């Protein structure tokens, strides 16, 4: 069953998928947001914070900073092995998996406000692991007046989006059917009615050979808006290609869009295998 890559960049991928059930594609789509693991700050240890920002708010801002996670997937323990580790254990370096992989990466923020005020950016967050650092250097974190200081340690671990949005690598994940045309019930909408639809929705419809046709470039949302609201009750229906879909994923940069899809598909496959195992056990 063919899958064609139509567009791809480090943070975006667009696929043409044929022959796969929509239910399977939708499971993978949801898994890109809920099951594909990535690194994010789990908690912070604050030594000093003279800023006007509460520690809790600063912790939340740091947690939402995308961290590079491609290498971390192989080098750090799984979310399931680390989620019950306490901050005290993490700070003491006691959080490791059964095979010796660490749970946490540490990032240090130590900044002092200079004359005229200082804006602290993600580039000021120094990671002890060069493979786990902010994806973008220019995200503002807080402001400091002259003489104000912030000193803290942030602890990042692998997690999944179903646990918290900060562990969600995909910011957009969409499965769309491929629009082929529009079906017109001539018993309901004759040629004059169709011409009126063209006048009402010129951005979506045109007349060709005396029949209502879709304009090139018409999207599903454009068509459905015309059918459901502007030309409502005129017997128009969208026509989609059978078993063909566009699958789009955009990541926050922590994982590439391709890796996000791969990890999501692996998670769905593992769930299916676990279900099969349980069913065999129940069957005796």
Tab-separated table of N, CA, C and O in Angstrom, residues 68-116:
chain	number	residue	atom	x	y	z
A	68	UNK	N	15.434	19.697	22.124
A	68	UNK	CA	15.856	18.689	21.145
A	68	UNK	C	15.791	17.302	21.783
A	68	UNK	O	16.297	17.104	22.898
A	69	UNK	N	15.181	16.349	21.071
A	69	UNK	CA	14.909	15.050	21.687
A	69	UNK	C	15.288	13.852	20.814
A	69	UNK	O	15.130	12.717	21.244
A	70	UNK	N	15.787	14.090	19.600
A	70	UNK	CA	16.070	12.981	18.687
A	70	UNK	C	17.026	11.969	19.317
A	70	UNK	O	16.768	10.773	19.330
A	71	UNK	N	18.153	12.449	19.842
A	71	UNK	CA	19.147	11.543	20.433
A	71	UNK	C	18.685	11.014	21.789
A	71	UNK	O	19.041	9.910	22.191
A	72	UNK	N	17.901	11.818	22.494
A	72	UNK	CA	17.462	11.431	23.840
A	72	UNK	C	16.583	10.191	23.828
A	72	UNK	O	16.541	9.451	24.819
A	73	UNK	N	15.883	9.948	22.727
A	73	UNK	CA	14.993	8.779	22.673
A	73	UNK	C	15.756	7.479	22.881
A	73	UNK	O	15.210	6.510	23.417
A	74	UNK	N	17.012	7.449	22.466
A	74	UNK	CA	17.813	6.232	22.609
A	74	UNK	C	18.633	6.226	23.896
A	74	UNK	O	18.965	5.168	24.424
A	75	UNK	N	18.942	7.412	24.432
A	75	UNK	CA	19.907	7.510	25.524
A	75	UNK	C	19.274	7.660	26.905
A	75	UNK	O	19.958	7.479	27.910
A	76	UNK	N	17.992	8.023	26.954
A	76	UNK	CA	17.341	8.224	28.245
A	76	UNK	C	16.266	7.170	28.481
A	76	UNK	O	15.718	6.597	27.535
A	77	UNK	N	15.976	6.942	29.741
A	77	UNK	CA	14.987	5.930	30.123
A	77	UNK	C	13.597	6.332	29.654
A	77	UNK	O	13.302	7.519	29.453
A	78	UNK	N	12.750	5.351	29.491
A	78	UNK	CA	11.396	5.589	28.993
A	78	UNK	C	10.565	6.370	30.017
A	78	UNK	O	10.873	6.351	31.216
A	79	UNK	N	9.519	7.049	29.562
A	79	UNK	CA	8.654	7.782	30.494
A	79	UNK	C	8.071	6.902	31.587
A	79	UNK	O	7.945	7.334	32.738
A	80	UNK	N	7.725	5.670	31.240
A	80	UNK	CA	7.109	4.769	32.206
A	80	UNK	C	8.057	4.430	33.354
A	80	UNK	O	7.624	4.178	34.486
A	81	UNK	N	9.363	4.410	33.082
A	81	UNK	CA	10.335	4.064	34.112
A	81	UNK	C	10.707	5.250	34.998
A	81	UNK	O	11.309	5.071	36.055
A	82	UNK	N	10.346	6.458	34.557
A	82	UNK	CA	10.823	7.655	35.260
A	82	UNK	C	9.730	8.510	35.890
A	82	UNK	O	10.035	9.372	36.721
A	83	UNK	N	8.480	8.298	35.517
A	83	UNK	CA	7.450	9.246	35.937
A	83	UNK	C	7.192	9.249	37.442
A	83	UNK	O	6.673	10.230	37.980
A	84	UNK	N	7.567	8.175	38.140
A	84	UNK	CA	7.338	8.115	39.589
A	84	UNK	C	8.571	8.508	40.398
A	84	UNK	O	8.552	8.466	41.626
A	85	UNK	N	9.637	8.913	39.706
A	85	UNK	CA	10.855	9.323	40.394
A	85	UNK	C	10.622	10.667	41.077
A	85	UNK	O	10.071	11.591	40.490
A	86	UNK	N	11.019	10.793	42.325
A	86	UNK	CA	10.794	12.028	43.071
A	86	UNK	C	11.862	13.059	42.728
A	86	UNK	O	12.973	12.705	42.300
A	87	UNK	N	11.556	14.354	42.916
A	87	UNK	CA	12.562	15.397	42.667
A	87	UNK	C	13.832	15.193	43.485
A	87	UNK	O	14.936	15.466	43.002
A	88	UNK	N	13.686	14.729	44.708
A	88	UNK	CA	14.857	14.503	45.562
A	88	UNK	C	15.760	13.412	44.966
A	88	UNK	O	16.992	13.552	44.948
A	89	UNK	N	15.137	12.349	44.461
A	89	UNK	CA	15.918	11.273	43.845
A	89	UNK	C	16.592	11.756	42.562
A	89	UNK	O	17.736	11.398	42.278
A	90	UNK	N	15.859	12.567	41.794
A	90	UNK	CA	16.422	13.093	40.549
A	90	UNK	C	17.614	13.997	40.826
A	90	UNK	O	18.647	13.915	40.150
A	91	UNK	N	17.464	14.883	41.810
A	91	UNK	CA	18.559	15.801	42.150
A	91	UNK	C	19.791	15.048	42.634
A	91	UNK	O	20.930	15.484	42.427
A	92	UNK	N	19.568	13.901	43.258
A	92	UNK	CA	20.682	13.090	43.761
A	92	UNK	C	21.249	12.154	42.697
A	92	UNK	O	22.200	11.407	42.963
A	93	UNK	N	20.676	12.167	41.493
A	93	UNK	CA	21.157	11.325	40.410
A	93	UNK	C	20.816	9.855	40.569
A	93	UNK	O	21.485	8.986	40.015
A	94	UNK	N	19.762	9.563	41.330
A	94	UNK	CA	19.390	8.173	41.603
A	94	UNK	C	18.345	7.620	40.634
A	94	UNK	O	17.965	6.449	40.747
A	95	UNK	N	17.863	8.446	39.725
A	95	UNK	CA	16.796	8.005	38.815
A	95	UNK	C	17.407	7.404	37.552
A	95	UNK	O	17.814	8.127	36.630
A	96	UNK	N	17.462	6.090	37.493
A	96	UNK	CA	17.981	5.382	36.327
A	96	UNK	C	17.060	4.207	36.020
A	96	UNK	O	16.333	3.728	36.890
A	97	UNK	N	17.117	3.755	34.790
A	97	UNK	CA	16.291	2.622	34.386
A	97	UNK	C	16.962	1.315	34.775
A	97	UNK	O	18.097	1.289	35.262
A	98	UNK	N	16.272	0.219	34.533
A	98	UNK	CA	16.812	-1.099	34.869
A	98	UNK	C	18.073	-1.423	34.073
A	98	UNK	O	18.907	-2.211	34.504
A	99	UNK	N	18.227	-0.815	32.882
A	99	UNK	CA	19.426	-1.058	32.081
A	99	UNK	C	20.434	0.082	32.194
A	99	UNK	O	21.340	0.219	31.360
A	100	UNK	N	20.267	0.934	33.212
A	100	UNK	CA	21.279	1.948	33.509
A	100	UNK	C	21.135	3.273	32.790
A	100	UNK	O	21.989	4.147	32.936
A	101	UNK	N	20.071	3.464	32.049
A	101	UNK	CA	19.880	4.738	31.351
A	101	UNK	C	19.382	5.800	32.336
A	101	UNK	O	18.530	5.514	33.181
A	102	UNK	N	19.886	7.030	32.242
A	102	UNK	CA	19.421	8.081	33.150
A	102	UNK	C	18.004	8.533	32.783
A	102	UNK	O	17.577	8.424	31.635
A	103	UNK	N	17.307	9.030	33.784
A	103	UNK	CA	15.969	9.561	33.541
A	103	UNK	C	16.008	11.040	33.162
A	103	UNK	O	15.219	11.499	32.340
A	104	UNK	N	16.925	11.790	33.763
A	104	UNK	CA	16.875	13.250	33.668
A	104	UNK	C	18.130	13.842	33.032
A	104	UNK	O	19.236	13.358	33.242
A	105	UNK	N	17.898	14.914	32.271
A	105	UNK	CA	18.964	15.802	31.807
A	105	UNK	C	18.829	17.112	32.581
A	105	UNK	O	17.711	17.561	32.849
A	106	UNK	N	19.950	17.714	32.931
A	106	UNK	CA	19.905	18.948	33.718
A	106	UNK	C	20.253	20.150	32.845
A	106	UNK	O	21.196	20.106	32.048
A	107	UNK	N	19.510	21.235	33.043
A	107	UNK	CA	19.764	22.497	32.366
A	107	UNK	C	19.874	23.590	33.429
A	107	UNK	O	19.041	23.650	34.343
A	108	UNK	N	20.880	24.426	33.299
A	108	UNK	CA	21.169	25.445	34.303
A	108	UNK	C	20.821	26.827	33.755
A	108	UNK	O	21.186	27.160	32.623
A	109	UNK	N	20.124	27.606	34.566
A	109	UNK	CA	19.853	29.006	34.231
A	109	UNK	C	20.419	29.867	35.352
A	109	UNK	O	19.966	29.793	36.496
A	110	UNK	N	21.421	30.684	35.018
A	110	UNK	CA	22.037	31.581	35.987
A	110	UNK	C	22.306	32.908	35.288
A	110	UNK	O	23.232	33.015	34.471
A	111	UNK	N	21.487	33.914	35.590
A	111	UNK	CA	21.556	35.202	34.893
A	111	UNK	C	21.400	36.329	35.901
A	111	UNK	O	20.636	36.212	36.874
A	112	UNK	N	22.097	37.436	35.627
A	112	UNK	CA	21.951	38.642	36.436
A	112	UNK	C	21.550	39.798	35.538
A	112	UNK	O	22.106	39.969	34.437
A	113	UNK	N	20.576	40.587	36.000
A	113	UNK	CA	20.125	41.730	35.227
A	113	UNK	C	21.195	42.809	35.137
A	113	UNK	O	21.866	43.116	36.115
A	114	UNK	N	21.327	43.388	33.934
A	114	UNK	CA	22.313	44.441	33.713
A	114	UNK	C	21.630	45.808	33.642
A	114	UNK	O	20.407	45.910	33.666
A	115	UNK	N	22.418	46.837	33.549
A	115	UNK	CA	21.909	48.202	33.521
A	115	UNK	C	20.923	48.361	32.365
A	115	UNK	O	21.202	47.948	31.232
A	116	UNK	N	19.782	48.954	32.648
A	116	UNK	CA	18.756	49.127	31.625
A	116	UNK	C	17.808	47.949	31.523
A	116	UNK	O	16.827	47.995	30.782
